Tab-separated table of C-alpha atoms in Angstrom:
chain	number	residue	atom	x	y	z
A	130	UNK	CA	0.000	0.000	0.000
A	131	UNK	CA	2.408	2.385	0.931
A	132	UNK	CA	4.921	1.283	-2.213
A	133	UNK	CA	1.412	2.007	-4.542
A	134	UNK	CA	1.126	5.515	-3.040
A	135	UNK	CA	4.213	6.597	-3.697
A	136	UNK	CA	4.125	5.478	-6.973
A	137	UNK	CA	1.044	7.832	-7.552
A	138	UNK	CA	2.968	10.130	-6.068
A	139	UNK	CA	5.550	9.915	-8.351
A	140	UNK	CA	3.670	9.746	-11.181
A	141	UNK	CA	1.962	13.010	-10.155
A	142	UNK	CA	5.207	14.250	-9.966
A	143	UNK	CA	6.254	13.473	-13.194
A	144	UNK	CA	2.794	14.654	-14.279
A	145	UNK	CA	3.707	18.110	-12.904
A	146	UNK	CA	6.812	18.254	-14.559
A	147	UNK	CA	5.490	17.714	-17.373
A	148	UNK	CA	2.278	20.091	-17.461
A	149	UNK	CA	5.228	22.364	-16.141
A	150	UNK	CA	7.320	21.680	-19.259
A	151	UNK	CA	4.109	22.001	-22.194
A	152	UNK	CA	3.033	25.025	-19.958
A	153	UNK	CA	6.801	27.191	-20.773
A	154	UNK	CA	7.146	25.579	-24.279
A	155	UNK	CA	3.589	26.839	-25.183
A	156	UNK	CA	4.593	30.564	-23.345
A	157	UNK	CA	8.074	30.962	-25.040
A	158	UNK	CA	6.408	30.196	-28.315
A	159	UNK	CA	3.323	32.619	-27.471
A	160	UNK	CA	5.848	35.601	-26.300
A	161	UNK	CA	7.566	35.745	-29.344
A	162	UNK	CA	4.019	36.944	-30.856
A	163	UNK	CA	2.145	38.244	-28.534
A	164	UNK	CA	4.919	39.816	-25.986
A	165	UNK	CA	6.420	38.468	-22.553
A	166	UNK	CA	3.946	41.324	-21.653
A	167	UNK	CA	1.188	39.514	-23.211
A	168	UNK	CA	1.400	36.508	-21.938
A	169	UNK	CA	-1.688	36.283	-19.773
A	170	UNK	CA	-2.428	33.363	-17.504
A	171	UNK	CA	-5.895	33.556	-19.090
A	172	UNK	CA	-4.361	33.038	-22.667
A	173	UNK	CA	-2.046	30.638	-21.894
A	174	UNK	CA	-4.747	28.597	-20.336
A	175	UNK	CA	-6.503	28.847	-23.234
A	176	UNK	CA	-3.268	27.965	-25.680
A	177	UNK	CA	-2.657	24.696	-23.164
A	178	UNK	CA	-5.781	23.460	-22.103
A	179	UNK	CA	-4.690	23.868	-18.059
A	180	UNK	CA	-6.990	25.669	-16.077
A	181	UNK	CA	-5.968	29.239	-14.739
A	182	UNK	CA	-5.959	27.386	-11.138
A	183	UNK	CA	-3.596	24.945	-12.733
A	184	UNK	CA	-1.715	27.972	-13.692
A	185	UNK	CA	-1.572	30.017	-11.003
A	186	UNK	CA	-0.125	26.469	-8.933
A	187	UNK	CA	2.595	26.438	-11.114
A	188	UNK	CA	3.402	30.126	-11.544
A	189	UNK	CA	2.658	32.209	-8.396
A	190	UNK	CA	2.613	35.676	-10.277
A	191	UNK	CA	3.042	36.725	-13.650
A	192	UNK	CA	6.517	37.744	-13.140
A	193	UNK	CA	7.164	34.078	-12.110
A	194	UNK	CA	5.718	33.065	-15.306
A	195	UNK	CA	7.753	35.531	-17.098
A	196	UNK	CA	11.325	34.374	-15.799
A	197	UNK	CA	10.317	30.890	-16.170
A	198	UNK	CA	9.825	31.636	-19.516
A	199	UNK	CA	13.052	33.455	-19.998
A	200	UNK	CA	15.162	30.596	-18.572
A	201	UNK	CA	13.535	28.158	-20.693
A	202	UNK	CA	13.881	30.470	-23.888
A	203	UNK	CA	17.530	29.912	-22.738
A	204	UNK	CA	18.115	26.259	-22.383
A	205	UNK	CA	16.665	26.421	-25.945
A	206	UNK	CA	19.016	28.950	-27.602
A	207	UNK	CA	21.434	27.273	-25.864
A	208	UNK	CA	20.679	23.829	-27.393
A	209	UNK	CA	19.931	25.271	-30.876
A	210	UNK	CA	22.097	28.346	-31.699
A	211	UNK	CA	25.355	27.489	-28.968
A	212	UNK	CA	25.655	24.549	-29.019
A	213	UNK	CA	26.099	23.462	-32.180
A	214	UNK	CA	29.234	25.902	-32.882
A	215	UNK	CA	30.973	24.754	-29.346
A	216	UNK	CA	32.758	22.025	-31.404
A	217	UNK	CA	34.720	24.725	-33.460
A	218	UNK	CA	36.705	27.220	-31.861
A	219	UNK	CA	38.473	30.346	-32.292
A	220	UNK	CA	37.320	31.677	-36.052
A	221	UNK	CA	35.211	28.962	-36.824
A	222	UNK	CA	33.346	29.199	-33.921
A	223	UNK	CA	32.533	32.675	-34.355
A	224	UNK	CA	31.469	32.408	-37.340
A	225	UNK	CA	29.350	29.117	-36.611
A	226	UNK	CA	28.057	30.862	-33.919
A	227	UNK	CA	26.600	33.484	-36.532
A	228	UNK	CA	25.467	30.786	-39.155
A	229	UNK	CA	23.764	28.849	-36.169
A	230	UNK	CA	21.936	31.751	-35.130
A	231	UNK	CA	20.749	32.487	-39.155
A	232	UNK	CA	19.831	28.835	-39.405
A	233	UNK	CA	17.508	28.988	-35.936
A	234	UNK	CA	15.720	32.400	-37.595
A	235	UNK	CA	15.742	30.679	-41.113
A	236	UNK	CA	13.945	27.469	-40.003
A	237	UNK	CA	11.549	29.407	-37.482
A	238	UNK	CA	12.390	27.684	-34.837
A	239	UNK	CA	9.987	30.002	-32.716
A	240	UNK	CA	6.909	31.632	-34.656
A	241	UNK	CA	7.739	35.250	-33.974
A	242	UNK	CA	11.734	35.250	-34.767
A	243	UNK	CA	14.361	34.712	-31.824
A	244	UNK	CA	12.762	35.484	-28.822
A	245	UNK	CA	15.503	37.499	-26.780
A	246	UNK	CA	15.478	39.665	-29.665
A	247	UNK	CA	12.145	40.600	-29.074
A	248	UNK	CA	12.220	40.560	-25.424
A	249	UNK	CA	15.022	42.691	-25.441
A	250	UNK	CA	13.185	45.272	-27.565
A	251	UNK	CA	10.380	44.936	-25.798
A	252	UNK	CA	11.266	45.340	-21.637
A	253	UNK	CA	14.593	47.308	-22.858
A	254	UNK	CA	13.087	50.297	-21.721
A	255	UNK	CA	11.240	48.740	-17.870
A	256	UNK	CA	13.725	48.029	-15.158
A	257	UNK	CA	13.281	44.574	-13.513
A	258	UNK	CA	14.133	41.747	-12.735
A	259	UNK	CA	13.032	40.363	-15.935
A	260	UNK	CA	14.763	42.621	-17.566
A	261	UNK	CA	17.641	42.267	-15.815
A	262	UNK	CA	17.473	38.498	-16.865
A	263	UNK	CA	17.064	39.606	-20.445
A	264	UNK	CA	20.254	41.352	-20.134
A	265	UNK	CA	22.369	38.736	-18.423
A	266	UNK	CA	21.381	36.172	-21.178
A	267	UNK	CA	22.667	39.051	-24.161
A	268	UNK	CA	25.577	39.724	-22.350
A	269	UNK	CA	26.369	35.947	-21.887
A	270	UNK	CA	26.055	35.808	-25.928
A	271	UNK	CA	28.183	39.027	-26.067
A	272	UNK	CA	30.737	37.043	-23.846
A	273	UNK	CA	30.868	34.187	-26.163
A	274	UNK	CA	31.449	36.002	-29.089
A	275	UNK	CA	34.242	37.699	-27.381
A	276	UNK	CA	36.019	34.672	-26.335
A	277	UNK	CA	35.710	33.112	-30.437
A	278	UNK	CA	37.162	36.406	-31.251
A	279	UNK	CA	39.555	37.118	-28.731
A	280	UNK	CA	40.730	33.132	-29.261
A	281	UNK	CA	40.705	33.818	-33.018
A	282	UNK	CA	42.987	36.665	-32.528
A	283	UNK	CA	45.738	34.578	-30.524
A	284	UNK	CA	45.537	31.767	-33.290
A	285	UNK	CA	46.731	34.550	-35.628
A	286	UNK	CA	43.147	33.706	-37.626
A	287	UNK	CA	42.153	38.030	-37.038
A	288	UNK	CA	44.826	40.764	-36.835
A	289	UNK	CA	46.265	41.705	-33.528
A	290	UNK	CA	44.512	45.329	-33.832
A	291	UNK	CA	41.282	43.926	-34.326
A	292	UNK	CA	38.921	46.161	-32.168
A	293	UNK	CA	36.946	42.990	-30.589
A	294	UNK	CA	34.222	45.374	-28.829
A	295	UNK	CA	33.117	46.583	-32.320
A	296	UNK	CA	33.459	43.569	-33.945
A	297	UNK	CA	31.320	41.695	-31.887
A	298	UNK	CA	28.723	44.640	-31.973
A	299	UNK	CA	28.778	43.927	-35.429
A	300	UNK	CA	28.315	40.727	-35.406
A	301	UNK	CA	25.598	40.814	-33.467
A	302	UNK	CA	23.758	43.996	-35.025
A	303	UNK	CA	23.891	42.012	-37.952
A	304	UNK	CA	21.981	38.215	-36.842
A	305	UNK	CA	19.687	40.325	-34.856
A	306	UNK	CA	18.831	42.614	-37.751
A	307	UNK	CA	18.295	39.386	-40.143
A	308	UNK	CA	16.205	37.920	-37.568
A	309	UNK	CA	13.916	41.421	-37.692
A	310	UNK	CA	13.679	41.684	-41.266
A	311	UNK	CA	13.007	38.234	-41.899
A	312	UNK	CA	10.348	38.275	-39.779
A	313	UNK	CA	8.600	41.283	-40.502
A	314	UNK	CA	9.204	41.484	-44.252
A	315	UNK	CA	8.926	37.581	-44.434
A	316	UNK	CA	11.806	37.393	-46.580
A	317	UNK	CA	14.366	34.695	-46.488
A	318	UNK	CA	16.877	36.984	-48.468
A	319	UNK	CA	17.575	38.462	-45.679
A	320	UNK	CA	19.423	35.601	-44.114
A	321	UNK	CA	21.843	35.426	-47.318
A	322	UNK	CA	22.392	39.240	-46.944
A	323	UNK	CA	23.197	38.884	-43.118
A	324	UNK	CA	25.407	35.730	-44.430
A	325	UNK	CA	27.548	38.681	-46.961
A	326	UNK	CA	27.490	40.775	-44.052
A	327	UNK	CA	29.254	38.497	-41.995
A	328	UNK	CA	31.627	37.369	-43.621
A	329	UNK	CA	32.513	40.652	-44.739
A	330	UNK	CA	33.030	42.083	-41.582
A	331	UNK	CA	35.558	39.234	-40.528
A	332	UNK	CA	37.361	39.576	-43.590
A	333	UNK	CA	38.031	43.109	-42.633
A	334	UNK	CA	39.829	42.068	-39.434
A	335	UNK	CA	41.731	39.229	-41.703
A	336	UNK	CA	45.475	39.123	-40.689
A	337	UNK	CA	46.894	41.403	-43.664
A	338	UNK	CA	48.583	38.510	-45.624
A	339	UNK	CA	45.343	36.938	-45.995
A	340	UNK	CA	43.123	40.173	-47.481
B	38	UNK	CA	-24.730	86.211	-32.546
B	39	UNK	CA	-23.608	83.909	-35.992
B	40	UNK	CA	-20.545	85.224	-35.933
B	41	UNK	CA	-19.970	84.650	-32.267
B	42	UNK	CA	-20.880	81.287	-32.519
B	43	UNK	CA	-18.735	80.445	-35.534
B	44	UNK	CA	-15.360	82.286	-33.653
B	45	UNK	CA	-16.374	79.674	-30.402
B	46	UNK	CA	-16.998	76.700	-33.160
B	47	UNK	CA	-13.314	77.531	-34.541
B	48	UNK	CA	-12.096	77.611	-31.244
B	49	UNK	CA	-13.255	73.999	-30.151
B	50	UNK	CA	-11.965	72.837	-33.439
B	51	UNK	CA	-8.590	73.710	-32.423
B	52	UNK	CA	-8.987	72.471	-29.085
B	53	UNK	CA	-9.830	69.291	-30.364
B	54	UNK	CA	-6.640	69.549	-32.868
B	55	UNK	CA	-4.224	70.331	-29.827
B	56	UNK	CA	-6.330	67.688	-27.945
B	57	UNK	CA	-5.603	65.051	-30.619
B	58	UNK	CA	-1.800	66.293	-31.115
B	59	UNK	CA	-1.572	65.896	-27.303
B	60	UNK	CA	-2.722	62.283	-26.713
B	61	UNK	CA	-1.150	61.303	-29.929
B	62	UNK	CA	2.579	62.739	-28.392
B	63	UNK	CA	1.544	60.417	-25.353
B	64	UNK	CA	0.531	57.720	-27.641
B	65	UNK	CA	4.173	57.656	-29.505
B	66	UNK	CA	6.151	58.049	-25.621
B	67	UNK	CA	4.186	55.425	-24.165
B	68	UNK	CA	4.206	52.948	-26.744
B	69	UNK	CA	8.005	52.925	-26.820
B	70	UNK	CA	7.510	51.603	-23.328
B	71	UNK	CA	4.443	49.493	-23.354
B	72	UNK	CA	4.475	48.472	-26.776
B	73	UNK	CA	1.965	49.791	-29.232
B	74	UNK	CA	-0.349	47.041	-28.169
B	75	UNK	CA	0.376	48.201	-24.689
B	76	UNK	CA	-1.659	51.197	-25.748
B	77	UNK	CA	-4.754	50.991	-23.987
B	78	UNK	CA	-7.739	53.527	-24.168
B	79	UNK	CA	-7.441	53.206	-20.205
B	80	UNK	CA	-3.825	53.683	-19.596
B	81	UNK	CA	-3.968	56.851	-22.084
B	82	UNK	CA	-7.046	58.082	-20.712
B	83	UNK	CA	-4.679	58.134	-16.705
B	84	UNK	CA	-1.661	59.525	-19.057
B	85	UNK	CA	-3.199	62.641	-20.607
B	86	UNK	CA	-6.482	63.445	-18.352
B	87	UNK	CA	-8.813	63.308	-21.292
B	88	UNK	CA	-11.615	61.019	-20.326
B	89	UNK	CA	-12.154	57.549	-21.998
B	90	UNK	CA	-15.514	58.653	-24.171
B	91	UNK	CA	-13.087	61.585	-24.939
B	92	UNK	CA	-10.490	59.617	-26.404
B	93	UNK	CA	-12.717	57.620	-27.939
B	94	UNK	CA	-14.338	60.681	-29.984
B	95	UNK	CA	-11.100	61.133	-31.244
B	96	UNK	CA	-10.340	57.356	-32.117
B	97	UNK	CA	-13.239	54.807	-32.623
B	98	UNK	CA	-10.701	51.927	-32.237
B	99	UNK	CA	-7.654	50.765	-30.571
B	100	UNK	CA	-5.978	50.168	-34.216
B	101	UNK	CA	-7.730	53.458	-35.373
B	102	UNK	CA	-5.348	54.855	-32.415
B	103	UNK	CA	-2.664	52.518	-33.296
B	104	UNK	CA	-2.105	53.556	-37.125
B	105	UNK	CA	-2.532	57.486	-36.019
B	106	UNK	CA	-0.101	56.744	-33.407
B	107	UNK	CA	2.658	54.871	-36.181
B	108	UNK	CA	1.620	58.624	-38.557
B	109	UNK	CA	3.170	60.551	-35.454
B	110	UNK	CA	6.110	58.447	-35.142
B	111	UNK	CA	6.569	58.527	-38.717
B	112	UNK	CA	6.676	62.636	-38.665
B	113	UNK	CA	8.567	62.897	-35.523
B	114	UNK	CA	11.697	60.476	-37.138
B	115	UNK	CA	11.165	62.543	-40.378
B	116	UNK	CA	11.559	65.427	-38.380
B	117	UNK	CA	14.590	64.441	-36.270
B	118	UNK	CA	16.532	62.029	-38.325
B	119	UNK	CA	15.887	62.293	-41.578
B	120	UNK	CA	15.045	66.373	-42.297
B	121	UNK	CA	18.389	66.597	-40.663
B	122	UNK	CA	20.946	65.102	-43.446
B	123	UNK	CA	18.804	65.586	-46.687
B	124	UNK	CA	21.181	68.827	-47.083
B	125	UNK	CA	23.838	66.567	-47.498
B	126	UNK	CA	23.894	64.478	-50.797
B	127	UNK	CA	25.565	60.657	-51.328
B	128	UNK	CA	28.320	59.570	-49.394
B	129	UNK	CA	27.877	62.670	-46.788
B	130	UNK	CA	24.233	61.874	-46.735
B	131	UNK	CA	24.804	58.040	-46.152
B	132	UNK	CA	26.883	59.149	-43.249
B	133	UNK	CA	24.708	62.153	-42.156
B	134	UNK	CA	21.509	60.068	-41.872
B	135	UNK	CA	23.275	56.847	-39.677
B	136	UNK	CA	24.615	59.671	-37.549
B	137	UNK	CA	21.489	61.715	-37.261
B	138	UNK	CA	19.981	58.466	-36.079
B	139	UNK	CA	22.256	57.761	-33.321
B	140	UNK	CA	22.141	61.379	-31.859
B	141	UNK	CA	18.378	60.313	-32.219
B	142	UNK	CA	18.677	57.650	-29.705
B	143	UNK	CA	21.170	59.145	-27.628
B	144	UNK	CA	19.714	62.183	-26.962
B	145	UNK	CA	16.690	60.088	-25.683
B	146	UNK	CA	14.474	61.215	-28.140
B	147	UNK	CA	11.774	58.769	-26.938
B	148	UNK	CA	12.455	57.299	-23.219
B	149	UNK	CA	12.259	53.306	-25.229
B	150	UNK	CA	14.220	54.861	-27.891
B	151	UNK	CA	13.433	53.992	-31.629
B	152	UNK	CA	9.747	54.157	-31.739
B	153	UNK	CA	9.865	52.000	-35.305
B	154	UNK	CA	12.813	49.442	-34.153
B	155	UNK	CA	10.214	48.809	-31.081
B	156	UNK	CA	7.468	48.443	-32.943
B	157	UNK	CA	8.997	46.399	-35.818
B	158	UNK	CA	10.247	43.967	-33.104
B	159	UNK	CA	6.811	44.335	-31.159
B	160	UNK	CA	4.222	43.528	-34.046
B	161	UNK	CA	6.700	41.798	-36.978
B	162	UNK	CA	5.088	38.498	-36.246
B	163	UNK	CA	1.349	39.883	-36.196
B	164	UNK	CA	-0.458	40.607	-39.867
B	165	UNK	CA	-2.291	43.395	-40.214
B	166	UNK	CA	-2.913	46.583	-41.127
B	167	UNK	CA	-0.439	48.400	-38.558
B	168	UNK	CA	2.360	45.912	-39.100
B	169	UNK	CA	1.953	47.138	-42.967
B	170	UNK	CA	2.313	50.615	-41.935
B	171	UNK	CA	5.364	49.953	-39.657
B	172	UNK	CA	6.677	47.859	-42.857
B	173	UNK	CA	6.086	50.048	-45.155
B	174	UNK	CA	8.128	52.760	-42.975
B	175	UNK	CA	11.047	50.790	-42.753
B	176	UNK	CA	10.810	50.197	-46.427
B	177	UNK	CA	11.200	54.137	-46.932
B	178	UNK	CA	14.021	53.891	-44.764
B	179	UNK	CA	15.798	51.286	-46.599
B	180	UNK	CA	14.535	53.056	-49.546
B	181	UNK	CA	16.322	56.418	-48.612
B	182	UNK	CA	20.093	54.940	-47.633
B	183	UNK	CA	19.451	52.789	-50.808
B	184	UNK	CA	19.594	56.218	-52.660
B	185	UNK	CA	22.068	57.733	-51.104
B	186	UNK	CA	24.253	55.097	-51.098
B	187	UNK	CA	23.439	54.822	-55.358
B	188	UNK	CA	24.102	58.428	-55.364
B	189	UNK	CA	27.549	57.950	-53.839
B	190	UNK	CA	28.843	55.441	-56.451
B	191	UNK	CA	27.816	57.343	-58.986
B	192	UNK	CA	30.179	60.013	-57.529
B	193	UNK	CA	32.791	57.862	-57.483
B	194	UNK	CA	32.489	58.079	-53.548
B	195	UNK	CA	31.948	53.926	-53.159
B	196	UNK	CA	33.307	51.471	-55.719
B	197	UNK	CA	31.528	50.296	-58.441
B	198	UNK	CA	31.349	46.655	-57.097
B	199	UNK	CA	29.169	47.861	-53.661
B	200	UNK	CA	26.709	45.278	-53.037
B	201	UNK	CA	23.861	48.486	-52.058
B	202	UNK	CA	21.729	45.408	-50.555
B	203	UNK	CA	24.259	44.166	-48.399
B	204	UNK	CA	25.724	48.200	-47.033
B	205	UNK	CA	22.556	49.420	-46.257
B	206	UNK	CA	21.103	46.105	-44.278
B	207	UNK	CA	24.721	46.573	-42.644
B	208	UNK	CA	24.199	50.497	-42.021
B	209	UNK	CA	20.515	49.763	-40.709
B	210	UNK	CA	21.694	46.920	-38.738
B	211	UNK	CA	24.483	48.660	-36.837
B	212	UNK	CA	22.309	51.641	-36.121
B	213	UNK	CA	19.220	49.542	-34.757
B	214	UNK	CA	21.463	47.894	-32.387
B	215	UNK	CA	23.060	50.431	-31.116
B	216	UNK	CA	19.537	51.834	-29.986
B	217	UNK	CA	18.620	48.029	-28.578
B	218	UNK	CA	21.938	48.356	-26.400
B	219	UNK	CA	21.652	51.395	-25.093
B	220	UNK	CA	17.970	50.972	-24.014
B	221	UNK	CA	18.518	47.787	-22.854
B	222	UNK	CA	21.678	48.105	-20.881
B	223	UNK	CA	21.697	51.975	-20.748
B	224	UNK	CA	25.044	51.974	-22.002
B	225	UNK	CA	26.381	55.377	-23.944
B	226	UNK	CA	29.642	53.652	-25.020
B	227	UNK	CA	27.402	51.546	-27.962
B	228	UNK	CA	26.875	54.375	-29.576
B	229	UNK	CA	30.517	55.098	-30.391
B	230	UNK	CA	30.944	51.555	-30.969
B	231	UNK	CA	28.057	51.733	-33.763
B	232	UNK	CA	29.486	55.271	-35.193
B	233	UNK	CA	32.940	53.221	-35.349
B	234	UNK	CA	31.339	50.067	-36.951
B	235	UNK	CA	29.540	52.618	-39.638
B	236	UNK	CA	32.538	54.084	-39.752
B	237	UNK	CA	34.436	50.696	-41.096
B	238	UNK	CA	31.782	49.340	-42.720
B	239	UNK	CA	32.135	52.365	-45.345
B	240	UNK	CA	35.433	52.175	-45.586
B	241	UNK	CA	35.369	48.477	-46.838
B	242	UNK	CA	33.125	50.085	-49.881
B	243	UNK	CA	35.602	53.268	-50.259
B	244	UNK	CA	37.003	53.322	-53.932
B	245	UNK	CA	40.661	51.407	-54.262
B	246	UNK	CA	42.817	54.719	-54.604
B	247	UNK	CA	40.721	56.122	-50.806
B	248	UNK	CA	41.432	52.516	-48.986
């Protein structure tokens, strides 16, 4: 009796878990068109079939549903657009880190484009602790960039004066601006021009011998 | 008595007009905040004192208020960004209009900065009639560094070979991000990094003899 309870329990559990998990899929997919703003317990309930009581158990507050939300948008940038280029290093990562990011826009991975693009344009401007998490996920990307280039720079693969702030700016301006354009003109050329782009912009900061 | 009553007709006309221009100023601030779906008849109605049957004399609908809202943006960027460098022609123009959209954004124009790059990010995965408008802005955009970067080949100011596609999604791409950083992690130092990047990305398209 008592080894049959807990395996309800269990399986409860792992119920939980995974209403929890169709629950933050559903919202990260739902933010990226509607807003983290919009994502109302009342439409999500709707978009996943749990009531807003079974809502409100998982998520105590709305801002708990946001950052929930945020870290899961993470673990899935990380698993699509990271980690995938982790296997090159120094120039080739950087640039796979670019061509993974095009590829996760190109194949819309998420229906409204990547989604801390559009969080960050959206709670740029209110102060927060969500926002604050927005932030700390662009400035790990920032940071990861930096280390590809910085690592590219000691391999001799970009020329010692390469200014490394700007070109990671670049770099960046440039997947994010694809990922804008491609979703609000809905046009994959875009992604080829962001692919020129790129490619320029590390052949500028080619080690002379190789321009 | 006619007369009277036609000089106190006149003067509610223009009371509505400065009524209108006011809430529609509001409308353009907030929205770079809340997001142009943020926009609410309520939260206007607590931001400008006009009452809600007030506001909605002036605009029967939310996207009514919406598209008059994207008209204003439209004239205020005309008015600061682009009015600005049209007495400058090709290359100088090129330059004059990235720059005159930076000082945009760092003079904190709007308190979310770039009312269009907020919107475009808010709305480019929602059809509809104000994501055409929005579109259809940053096609003039495009449209306008297009020229002016045509304009400078022709002088003789850019090579021959310039891929216009590629410069101007680069030019347009390094200027947009430059306003997502700074809102976003209230940083002035992006700025210089984007007038650098512009900077370089030029130069890559300078004639032979200028490189």
């Amino acid at each position: 009796m008592v080894s049959s309870r807990t395996a309800a329990q269990r399986k409860t559990r792992a119920d939980g878990e995974r209403t929890r998990a169709l629950i933050l899929d559903t919202a990260v997919r739902l933010a990226t068109i509607e807003g983290l703003d919009g994502l109302s317990i009342g439409k999500l309930a709707g978009a996943t079939g749990v009531s807003k009581s079974g809502l409100y158990a998982h998520f105590g507050s709305k801002e708990q549903l946001q950052l929930a939300t945020v870290e899961t948008a993470r673990h899935l940038f990380i698993e699509q657009v990271v980690a995938p280029a982790l296997q090159a290093t120094g120039l080739e990562r950087l640039q796979a880190l670019c061509e993974s990011f095009l590829r996760y826009v190109e194949r819309r991975t998420l229906p409204g484009g990547c989604f801390f693009a559009a969080a960050a344009a959206e709670l740029g401007g209110r102060p927060g602790p969500v926002r604050e998490l927005i932030a700390g996920n662009q400035e790990d990307w920032t940071q990861l960039l930096t280390a590809a280039a910085e690592d590219a720079i000691s391999a001799g693969q970009l020329r010692q004066e390469t200014d490394v702030a700007v070109l990671v700016f670049e770099l960046n301006a440039l997947v994010v601006a694809a990922n804008t354009a491609f979703i609000l003109h809905d046009n994959p050329a875009v992604i080829d021009r962001a692919r020129a782009a790129v490619a320029r912009v590390l052949d500028a900061d080619a080690p002379e011998a190789d321009r």
